[in-house]
Short mmCIF file of C-alpha atoms and ligand atoms in Angstrom, two decimals:
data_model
loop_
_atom_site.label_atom_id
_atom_site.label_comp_id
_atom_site.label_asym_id
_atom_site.label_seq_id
_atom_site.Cartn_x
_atom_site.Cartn_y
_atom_site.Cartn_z
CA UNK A 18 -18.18 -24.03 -16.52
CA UNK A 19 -17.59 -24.46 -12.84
CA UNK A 20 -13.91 -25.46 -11.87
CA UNK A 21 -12.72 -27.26 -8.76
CA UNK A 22 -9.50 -28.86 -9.46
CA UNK A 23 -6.26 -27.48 -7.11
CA UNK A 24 -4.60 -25.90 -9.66
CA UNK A 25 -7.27 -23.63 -10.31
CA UNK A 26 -8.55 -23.25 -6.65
CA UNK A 27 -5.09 -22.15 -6.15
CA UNK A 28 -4.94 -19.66 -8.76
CA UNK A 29 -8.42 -17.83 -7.61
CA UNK A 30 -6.38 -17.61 -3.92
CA UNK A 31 -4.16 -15.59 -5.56
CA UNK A 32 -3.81 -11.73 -6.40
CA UNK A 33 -0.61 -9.26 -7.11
CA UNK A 34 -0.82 -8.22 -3.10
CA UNK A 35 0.14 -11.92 -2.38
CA UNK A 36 -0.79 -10.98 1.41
CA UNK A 37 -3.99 -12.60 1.53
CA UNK A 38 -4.70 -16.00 0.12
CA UNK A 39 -8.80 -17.13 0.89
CA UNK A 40 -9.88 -20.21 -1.06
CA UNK A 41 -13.18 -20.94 -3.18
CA UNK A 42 -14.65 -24.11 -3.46
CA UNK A 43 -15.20 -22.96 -7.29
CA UNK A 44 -14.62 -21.24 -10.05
CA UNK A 45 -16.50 -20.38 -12.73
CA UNK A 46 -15.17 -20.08 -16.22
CA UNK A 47 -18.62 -18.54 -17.61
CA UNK A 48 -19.22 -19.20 -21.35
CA UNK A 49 -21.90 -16.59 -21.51
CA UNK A 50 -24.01 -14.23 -18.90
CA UNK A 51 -26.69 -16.45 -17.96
CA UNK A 52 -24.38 -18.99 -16.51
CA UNK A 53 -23.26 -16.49 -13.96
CA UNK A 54 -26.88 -15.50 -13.29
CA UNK A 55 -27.16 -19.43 -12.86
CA UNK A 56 -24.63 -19.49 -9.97
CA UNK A 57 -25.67 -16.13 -8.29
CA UNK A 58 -29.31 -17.54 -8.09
CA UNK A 59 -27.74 -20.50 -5.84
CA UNK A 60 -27.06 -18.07 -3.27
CA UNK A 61 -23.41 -18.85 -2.74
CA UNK A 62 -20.89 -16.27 -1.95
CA UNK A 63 -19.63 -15.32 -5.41
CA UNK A 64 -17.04 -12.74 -5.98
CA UNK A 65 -16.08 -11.36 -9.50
CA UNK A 66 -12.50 -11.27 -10.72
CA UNK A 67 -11.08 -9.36 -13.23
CA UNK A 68 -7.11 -9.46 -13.73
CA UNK A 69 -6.74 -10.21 -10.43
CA UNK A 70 -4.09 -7.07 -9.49
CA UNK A 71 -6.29 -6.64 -6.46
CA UNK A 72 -3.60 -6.26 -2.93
CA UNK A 73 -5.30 -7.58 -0.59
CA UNK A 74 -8.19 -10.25 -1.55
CA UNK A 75 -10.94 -8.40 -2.99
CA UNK A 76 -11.10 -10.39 -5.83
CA UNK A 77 -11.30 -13.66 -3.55
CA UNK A 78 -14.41 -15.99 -2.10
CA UNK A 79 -13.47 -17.53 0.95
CA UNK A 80 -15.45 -20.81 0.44
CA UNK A 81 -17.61 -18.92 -2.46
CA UNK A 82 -17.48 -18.78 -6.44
CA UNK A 83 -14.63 -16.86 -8.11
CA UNK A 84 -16.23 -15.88 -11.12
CA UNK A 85 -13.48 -15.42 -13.59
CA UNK A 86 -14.51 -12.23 -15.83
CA UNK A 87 -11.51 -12.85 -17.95
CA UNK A 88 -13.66 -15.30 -20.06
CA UNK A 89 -16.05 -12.67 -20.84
CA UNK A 90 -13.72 -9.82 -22.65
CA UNK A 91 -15.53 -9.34 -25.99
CA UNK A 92 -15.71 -5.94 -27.69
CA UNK A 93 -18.98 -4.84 -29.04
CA UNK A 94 -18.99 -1.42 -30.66
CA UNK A 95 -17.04 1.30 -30.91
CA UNK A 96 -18.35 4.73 -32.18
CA UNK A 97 -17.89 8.36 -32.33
CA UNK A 98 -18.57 9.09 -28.84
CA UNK A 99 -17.97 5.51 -27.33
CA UNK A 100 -17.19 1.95 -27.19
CA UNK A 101 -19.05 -0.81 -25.45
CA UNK A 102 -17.30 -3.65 -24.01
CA UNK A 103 -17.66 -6.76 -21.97
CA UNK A 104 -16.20 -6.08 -18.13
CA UNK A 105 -13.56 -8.97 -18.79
CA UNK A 106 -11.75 -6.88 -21.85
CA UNK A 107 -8.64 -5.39 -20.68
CA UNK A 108 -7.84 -1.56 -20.97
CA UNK A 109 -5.32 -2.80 -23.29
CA UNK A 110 -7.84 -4.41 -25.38
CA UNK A 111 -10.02 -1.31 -25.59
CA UNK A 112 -7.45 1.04 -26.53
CA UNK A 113 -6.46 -1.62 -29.82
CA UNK A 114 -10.21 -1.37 -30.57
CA UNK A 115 -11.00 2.35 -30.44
CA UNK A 116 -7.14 3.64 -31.46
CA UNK A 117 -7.22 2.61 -34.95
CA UNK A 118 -9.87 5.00 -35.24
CA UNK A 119 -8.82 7.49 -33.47
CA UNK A 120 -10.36 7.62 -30.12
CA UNK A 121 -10.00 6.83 -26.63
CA UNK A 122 -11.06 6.34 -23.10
CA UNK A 123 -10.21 9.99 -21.78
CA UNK A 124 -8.63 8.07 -18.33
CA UNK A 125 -6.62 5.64 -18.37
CA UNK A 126 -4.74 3.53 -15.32
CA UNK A 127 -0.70 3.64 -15.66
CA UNK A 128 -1.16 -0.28 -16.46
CA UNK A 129 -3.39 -1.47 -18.79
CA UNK A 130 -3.45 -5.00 -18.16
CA UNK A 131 -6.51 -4.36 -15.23
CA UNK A 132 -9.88 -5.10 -16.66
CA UNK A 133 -12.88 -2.64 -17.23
CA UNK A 134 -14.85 -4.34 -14.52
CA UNK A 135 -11.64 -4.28 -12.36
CA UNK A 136 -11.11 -0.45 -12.14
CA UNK A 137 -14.84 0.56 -12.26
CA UNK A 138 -15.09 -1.74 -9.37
CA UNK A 139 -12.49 0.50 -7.42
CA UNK A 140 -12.42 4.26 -9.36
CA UNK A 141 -9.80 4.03 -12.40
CA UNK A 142 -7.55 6.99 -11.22
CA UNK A 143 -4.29 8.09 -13.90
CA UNK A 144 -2.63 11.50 -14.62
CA UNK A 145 -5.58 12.38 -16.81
CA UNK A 146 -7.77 12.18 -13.99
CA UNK A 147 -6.49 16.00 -13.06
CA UNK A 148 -9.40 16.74 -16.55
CA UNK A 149 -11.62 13.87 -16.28
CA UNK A 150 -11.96 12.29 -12.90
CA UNK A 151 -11.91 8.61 -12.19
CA UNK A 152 -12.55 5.98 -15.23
CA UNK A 153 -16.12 5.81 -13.19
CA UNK A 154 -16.91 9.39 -14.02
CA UNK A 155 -16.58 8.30 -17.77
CA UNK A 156 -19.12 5.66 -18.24
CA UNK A 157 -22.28 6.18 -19.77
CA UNK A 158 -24.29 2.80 -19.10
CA UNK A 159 -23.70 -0.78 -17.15
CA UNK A 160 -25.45 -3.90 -17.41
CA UNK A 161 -25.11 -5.29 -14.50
CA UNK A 162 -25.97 -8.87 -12.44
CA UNK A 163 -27.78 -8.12 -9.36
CA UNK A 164 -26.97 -10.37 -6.53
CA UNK A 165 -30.24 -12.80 -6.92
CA UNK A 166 -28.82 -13.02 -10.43
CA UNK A 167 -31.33 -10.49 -12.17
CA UNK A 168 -29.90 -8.32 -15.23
CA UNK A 169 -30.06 -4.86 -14.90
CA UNK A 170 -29.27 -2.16 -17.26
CA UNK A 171 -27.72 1.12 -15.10
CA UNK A 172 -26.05 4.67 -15.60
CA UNK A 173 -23.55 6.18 -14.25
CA UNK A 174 -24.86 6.36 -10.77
CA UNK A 175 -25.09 2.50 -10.33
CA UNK A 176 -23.69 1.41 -7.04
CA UNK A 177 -21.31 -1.80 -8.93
CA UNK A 178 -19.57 1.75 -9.91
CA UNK A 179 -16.96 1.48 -7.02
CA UNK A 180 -18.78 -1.30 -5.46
CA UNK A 181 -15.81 -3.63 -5.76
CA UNK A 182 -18.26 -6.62 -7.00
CA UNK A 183 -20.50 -6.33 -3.89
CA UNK A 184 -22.73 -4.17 -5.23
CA UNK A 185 -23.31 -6.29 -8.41
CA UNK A 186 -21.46 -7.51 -11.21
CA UNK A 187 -20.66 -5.57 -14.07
CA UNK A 188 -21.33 -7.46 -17.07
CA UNK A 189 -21.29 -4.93 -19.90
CA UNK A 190 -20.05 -1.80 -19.90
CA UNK A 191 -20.75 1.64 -22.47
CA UNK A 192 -17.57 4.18 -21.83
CA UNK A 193 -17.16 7.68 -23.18
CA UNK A 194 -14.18 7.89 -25.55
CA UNK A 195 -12.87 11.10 -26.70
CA UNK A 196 -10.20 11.95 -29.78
CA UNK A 197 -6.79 10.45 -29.56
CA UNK A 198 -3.67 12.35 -30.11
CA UNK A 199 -1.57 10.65 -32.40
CA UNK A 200 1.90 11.86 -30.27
CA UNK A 201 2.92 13.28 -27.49
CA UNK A 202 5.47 15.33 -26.12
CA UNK A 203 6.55 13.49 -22.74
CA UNK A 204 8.51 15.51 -20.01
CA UNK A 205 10.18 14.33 -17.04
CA UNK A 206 10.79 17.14 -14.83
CA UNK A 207 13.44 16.63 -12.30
CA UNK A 208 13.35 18.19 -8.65
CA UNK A 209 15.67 19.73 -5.92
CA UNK A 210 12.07 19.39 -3.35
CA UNK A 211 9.43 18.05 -2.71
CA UNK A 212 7.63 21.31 -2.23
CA UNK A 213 8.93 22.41 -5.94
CA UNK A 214 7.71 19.13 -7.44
CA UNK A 215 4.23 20.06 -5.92
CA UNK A 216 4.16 23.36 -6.74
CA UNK A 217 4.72 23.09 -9.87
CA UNK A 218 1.89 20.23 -10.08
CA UNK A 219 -0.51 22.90 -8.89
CA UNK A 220 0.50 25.37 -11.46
CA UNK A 221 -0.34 22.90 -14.51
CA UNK A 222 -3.59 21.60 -12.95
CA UNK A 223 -4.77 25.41 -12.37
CA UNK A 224 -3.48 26.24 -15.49
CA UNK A 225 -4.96 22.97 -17.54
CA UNK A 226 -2.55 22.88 -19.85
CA UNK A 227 -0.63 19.87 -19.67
CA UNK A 228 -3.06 16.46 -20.72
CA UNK A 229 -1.52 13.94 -18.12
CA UNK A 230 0.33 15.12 -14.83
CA UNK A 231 2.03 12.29 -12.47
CA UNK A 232 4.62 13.07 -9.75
CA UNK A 233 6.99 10.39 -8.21
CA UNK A 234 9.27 9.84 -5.84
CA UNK A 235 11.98 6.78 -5.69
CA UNK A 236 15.82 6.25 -5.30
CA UNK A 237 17.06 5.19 -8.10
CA UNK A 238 21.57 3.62 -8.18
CA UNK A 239 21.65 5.29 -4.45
CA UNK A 240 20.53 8.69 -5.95
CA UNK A 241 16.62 10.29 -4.62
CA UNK A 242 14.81 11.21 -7.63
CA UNK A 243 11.97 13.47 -7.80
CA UNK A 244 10.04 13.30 -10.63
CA UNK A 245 7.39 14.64 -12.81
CA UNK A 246 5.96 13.65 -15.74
CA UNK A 247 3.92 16.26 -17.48
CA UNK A 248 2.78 15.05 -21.00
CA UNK A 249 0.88 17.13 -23.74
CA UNK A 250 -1.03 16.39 -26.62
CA UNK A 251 -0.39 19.84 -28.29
CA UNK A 252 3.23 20.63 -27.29
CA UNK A 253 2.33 22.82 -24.35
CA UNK A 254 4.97 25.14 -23.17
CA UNK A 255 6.89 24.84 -19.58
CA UNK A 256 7.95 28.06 -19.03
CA UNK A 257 7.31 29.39 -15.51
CA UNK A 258 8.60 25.94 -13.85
CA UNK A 259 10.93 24.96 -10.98
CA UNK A 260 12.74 22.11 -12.25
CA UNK A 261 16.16 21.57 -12.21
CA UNK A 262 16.48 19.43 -15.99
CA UNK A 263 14.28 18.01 -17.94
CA UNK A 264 14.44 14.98 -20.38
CA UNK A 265 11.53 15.45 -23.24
CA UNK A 266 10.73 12.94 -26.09
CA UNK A 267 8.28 12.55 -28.48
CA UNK A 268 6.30 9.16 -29.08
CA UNK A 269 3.17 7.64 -30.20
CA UNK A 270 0.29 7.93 -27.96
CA UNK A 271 0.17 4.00 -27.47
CA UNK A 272 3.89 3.71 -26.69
CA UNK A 273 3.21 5.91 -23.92
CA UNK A 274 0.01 4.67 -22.20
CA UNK A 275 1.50 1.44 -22.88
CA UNK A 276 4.62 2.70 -20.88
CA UNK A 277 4.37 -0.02 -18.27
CA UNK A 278 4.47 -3.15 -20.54
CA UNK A 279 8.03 -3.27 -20.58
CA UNK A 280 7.94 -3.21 -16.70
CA UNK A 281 6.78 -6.30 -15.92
CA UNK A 282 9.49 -8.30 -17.53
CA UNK A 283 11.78 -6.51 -15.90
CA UNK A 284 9.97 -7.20 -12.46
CA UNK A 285 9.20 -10.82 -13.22
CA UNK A 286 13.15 -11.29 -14.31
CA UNK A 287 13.62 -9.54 -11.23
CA UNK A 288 11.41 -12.18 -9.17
CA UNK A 289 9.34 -8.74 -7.89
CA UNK A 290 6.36 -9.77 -10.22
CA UNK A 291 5.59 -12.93 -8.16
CA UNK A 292 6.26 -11.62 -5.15
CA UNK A 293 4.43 -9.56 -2.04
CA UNK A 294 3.46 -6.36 -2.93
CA UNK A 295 2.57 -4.26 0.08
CA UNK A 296 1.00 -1.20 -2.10
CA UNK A 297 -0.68 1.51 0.11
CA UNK A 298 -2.80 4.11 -1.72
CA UNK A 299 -4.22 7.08 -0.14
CA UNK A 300 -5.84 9.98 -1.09
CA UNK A 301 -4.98 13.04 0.54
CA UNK A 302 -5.99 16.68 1.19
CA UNK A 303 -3.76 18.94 -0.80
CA UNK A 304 -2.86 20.81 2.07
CA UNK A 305 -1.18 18.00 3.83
CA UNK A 306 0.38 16.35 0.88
CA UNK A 307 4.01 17.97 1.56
CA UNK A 308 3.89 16.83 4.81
CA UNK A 309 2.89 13.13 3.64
CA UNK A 310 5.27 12.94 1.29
CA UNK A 311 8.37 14.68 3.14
CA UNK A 312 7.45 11.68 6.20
CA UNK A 313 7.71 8.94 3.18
CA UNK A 314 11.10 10.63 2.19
CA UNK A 315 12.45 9.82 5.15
CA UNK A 316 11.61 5.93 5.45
CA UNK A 317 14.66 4.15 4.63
CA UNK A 318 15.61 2.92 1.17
CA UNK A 319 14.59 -1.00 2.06
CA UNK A 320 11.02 -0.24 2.01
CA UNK A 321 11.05 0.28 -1.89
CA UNK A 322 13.73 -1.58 -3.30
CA UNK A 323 15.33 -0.54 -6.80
CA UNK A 324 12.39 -0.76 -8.20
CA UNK A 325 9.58 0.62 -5.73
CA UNK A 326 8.47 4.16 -6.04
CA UNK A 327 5.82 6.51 -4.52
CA UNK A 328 3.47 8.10 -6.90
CA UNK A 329 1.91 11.54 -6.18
CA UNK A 330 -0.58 13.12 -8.01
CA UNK A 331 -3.48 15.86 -8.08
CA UNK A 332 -7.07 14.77 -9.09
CA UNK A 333 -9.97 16.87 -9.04
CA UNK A 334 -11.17 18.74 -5.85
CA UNK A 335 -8.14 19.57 -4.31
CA UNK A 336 -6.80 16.00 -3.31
CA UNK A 337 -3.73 13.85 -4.09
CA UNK A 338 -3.47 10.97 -4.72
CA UNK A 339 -0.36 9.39 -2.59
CA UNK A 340 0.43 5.35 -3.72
CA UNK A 341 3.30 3.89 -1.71
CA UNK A 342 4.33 1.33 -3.94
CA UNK A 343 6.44 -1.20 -2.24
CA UNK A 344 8.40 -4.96 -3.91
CA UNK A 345 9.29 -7.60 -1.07
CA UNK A 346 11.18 -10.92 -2.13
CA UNK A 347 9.40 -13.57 -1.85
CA UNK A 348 10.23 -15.18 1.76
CA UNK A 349 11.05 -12.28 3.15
CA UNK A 350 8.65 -12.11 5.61
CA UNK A 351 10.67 -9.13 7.80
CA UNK A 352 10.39 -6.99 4.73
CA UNK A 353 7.04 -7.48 4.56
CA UNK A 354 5.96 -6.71 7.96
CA UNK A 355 8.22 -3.24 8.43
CA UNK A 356 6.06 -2.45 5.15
CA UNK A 357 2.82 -3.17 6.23
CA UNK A 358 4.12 -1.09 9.25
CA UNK A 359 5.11 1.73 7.33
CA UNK A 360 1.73 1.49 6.05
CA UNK A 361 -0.31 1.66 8.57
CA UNK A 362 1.82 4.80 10.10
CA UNK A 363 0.72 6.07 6.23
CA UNK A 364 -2.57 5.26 6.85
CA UNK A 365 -3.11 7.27 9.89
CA UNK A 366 -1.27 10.05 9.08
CA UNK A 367 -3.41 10.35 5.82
CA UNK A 368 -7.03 9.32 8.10
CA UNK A 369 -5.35 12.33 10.60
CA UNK A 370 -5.49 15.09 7.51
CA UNK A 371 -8.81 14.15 6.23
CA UNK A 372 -8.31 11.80 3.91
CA UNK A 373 -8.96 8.28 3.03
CA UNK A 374 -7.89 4.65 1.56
CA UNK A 375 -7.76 4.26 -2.05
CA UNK A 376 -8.00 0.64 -2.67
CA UNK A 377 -8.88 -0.34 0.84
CA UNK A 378 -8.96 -4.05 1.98
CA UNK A 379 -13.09 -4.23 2.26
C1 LIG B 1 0.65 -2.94 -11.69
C2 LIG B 1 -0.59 -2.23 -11.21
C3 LIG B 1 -0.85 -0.94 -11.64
C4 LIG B 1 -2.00 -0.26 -11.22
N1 LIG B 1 -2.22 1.01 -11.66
C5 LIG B 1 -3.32 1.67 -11.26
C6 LIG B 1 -3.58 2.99 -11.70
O1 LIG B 1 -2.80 3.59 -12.44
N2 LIG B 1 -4.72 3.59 -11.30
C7 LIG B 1 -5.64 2.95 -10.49
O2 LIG B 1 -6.68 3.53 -10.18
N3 LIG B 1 -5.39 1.71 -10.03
C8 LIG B 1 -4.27 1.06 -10.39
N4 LIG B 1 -4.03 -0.19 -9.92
C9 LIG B 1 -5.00 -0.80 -9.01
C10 LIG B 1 -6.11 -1.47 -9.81
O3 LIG B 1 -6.88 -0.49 -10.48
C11 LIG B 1 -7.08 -2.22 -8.92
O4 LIG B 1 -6.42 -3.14 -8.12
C12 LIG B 1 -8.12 -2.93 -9.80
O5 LIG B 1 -9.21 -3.30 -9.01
C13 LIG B 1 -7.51 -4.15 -10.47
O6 LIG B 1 -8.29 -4.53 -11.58
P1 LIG B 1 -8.38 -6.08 -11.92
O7 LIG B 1 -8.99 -6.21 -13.26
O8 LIG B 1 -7.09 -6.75 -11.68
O9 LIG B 1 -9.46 -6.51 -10.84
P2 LIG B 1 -9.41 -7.65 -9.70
O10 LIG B 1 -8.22 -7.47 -8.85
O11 LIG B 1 -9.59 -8.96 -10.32
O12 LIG B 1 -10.72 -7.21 -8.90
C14 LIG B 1 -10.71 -6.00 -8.21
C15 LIG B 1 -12.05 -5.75 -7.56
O13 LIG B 1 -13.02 -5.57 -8.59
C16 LIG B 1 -14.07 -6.50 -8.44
N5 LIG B 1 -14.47 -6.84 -9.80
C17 LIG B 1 -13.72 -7.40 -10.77
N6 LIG B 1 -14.44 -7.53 -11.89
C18 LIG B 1 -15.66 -7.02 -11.62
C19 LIG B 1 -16.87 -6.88 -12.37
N7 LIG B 1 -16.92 -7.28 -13.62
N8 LIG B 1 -17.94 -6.30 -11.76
C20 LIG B 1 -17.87 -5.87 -10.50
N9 LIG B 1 -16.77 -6.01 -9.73
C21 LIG B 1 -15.69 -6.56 -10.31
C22 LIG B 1 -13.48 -7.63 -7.63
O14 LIG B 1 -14.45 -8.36 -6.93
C23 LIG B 1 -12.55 -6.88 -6.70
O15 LIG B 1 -13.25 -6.34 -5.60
C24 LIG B 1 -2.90 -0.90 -10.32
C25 LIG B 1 -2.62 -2.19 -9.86
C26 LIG B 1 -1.49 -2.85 -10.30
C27 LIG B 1 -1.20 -4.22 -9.77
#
């Protein structure tokens, strides 16, 4: 059903960057797939949009059709080898399908509240992405709505992969799930340098031992923290490594790819869930991530806030990926523009290495 009341207008101008705010004339609660084919064959500007975590508008339709996937979440089949799901279903949602019998996505995003369409739209990057690539590498088959509203089956190749809904809309999606570990032994690795934290990244990515590898980087009660969590499925061993101390628990799979659910009461408590979010995410050469990281270091403390961190970690191919990840109140406009500053001097100094935007604007 097609909405146009305020309320809802409002909503679909809306994303967690809360930079950019571009109206629709409509949005479309779809009941079913032909009703967005329907819409797409009126030739309207229609953009998809999945959880809406998007930065910086790509999930909004200046003047167009927000088509809200979210109505469409329903999951079809899960079996041996994979699970097919409606673009609308939330990682979440997948993982309480395909856990209770043992399997799972092999990547998954830190958060699982983004929707499949969401992250195939962009990539899909996480610590597991160091084994598997991007949650793109991991699909099998798409349907997909072509722009004149046609329905289109596609593999893994399909340009909606990464298209960011301008290449078509994912409706349906058929993702490669392997065995789940029941637990997992979760380390966090603490750090006297930069250069040891990334050193020692290198040395569990060459050797392939550890399942998951994220570094970050934040301040945490005045104090710089430099951190890595290194998690294994089968109790790998860390001899050989720089770190200073480590803290290591055991816990369910789910508790820890769920790890993020209990930030986001925090952050809303904290009035930094509602709030601007000037994220930058790059994706650097591994030669020049030291360098990258040693400059973001040295930007003062008020472009993170007690909560704001920088994540660093190695994917396939020799390449980091660098996500400045930044909270402004509300209001505080100032804040916001010395971090789309700091951004931008990011941004060039990643573009100046080799590499490239994760997540860029469109
Ligand atoms: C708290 C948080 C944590 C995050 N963690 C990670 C992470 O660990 N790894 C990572 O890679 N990214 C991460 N991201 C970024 C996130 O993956 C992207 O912003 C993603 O696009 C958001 O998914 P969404 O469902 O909210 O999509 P939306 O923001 O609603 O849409 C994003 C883009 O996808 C398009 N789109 C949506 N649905 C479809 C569809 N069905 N077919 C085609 N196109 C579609 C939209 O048009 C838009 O261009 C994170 C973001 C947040 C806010």
């Amino acid at each position: 059903m097609l909405h146009t009341d305020e309320a809802i207008l409002r909503w679909a101008a809306q994303d967690y960057g809360d930079l950019v705010h571009h109206r629709p004339v409509a949005v479309l609660r779809p009941a079913d797939v032909a009703e967005i084919s329907a819409v797409l064959r009126q030739n309207a500007p229609v953009v998809p949009r999945g959880a809406g975590h998007s930065l910086h508008g790509q999930a909004q339709a200046l003047n167009g059709v927000v088509v809200d996937m979210t109505a469409l979440d329903t999951i079809h089949e899960v079996r041996p080898d994979r699970v097919v799901v409606d673009a609308g279903a939330r990682w979440s949602d997948v993982l309480r399908a395909t856990l209770p019998l043992g399997l799972t996505p092999p990547v998954l995003t830190d958060y699982l509240e983004l929707t499949v369409g969401g992250t195939l739209s962009v990539g899909g990057l996480g610590g597991a992405s160091q084994h598997f690539g991007a949650q793109t590498d991991n699909v099998l088959a798409l349907d997909v709505l072509t722009s004149s509203g046609d329905l289109v089956t596609g593999g893994p190749d399909h340009p909606a992969l990464g298209g960011r809904g301008r290449n078509g809309i994912i409706v349906r999606a058929t993702l490669r799930l392997v065995p789940a570990p029941e637990t997992v032994q979760w380390h966090r690795l603490h750090y006297s340098s930069v250069e040891l934290l990334t050193a020692d990244q290198r040395v569990l990515v060459t050797a392939g031992s550890f399942d998951y590898v994220e570094g970050q980087l934040k301040i945490r009660g005045g104090q710089r923290v430099r951190e890595l969590e290194a998690v294994s499925y089968s109790r790998a061993s860390l001899d050989g490594l720089a770190f200073d101390d480590a803290d290591t628990q055991v816990t369910s799979y789910w508790d820890f790819v769920n790890r993020l659910a209990a930030g986001e009461p925090a952050l809303r408590e904290a009035g930094l869930w509602d709030s601007p979010h000037p994220w930058c995410n790059v994706l650097v050469p591994d030669g020049a991530v030291e360098n990258v990281l040693r400059h973001l270091e040295s930007e003062g403390p008020e472009l993170y806030s007690e909560f704001g961190l920088v994540l660093a970690y190695p994917l396939r191919g020799s390449v980091f990926l660098v996500a400045a990840l930044r909270y402004a109140r509300r209001g505080d406009d100032e804040a916001v523009r010395a971090m789309v500053e700091a951004n931008k001097v990011l941004t060039k100094m990643a573009q100046e290495a080799g590499g490239t935007l994760y997540l860029d604007p469109l």
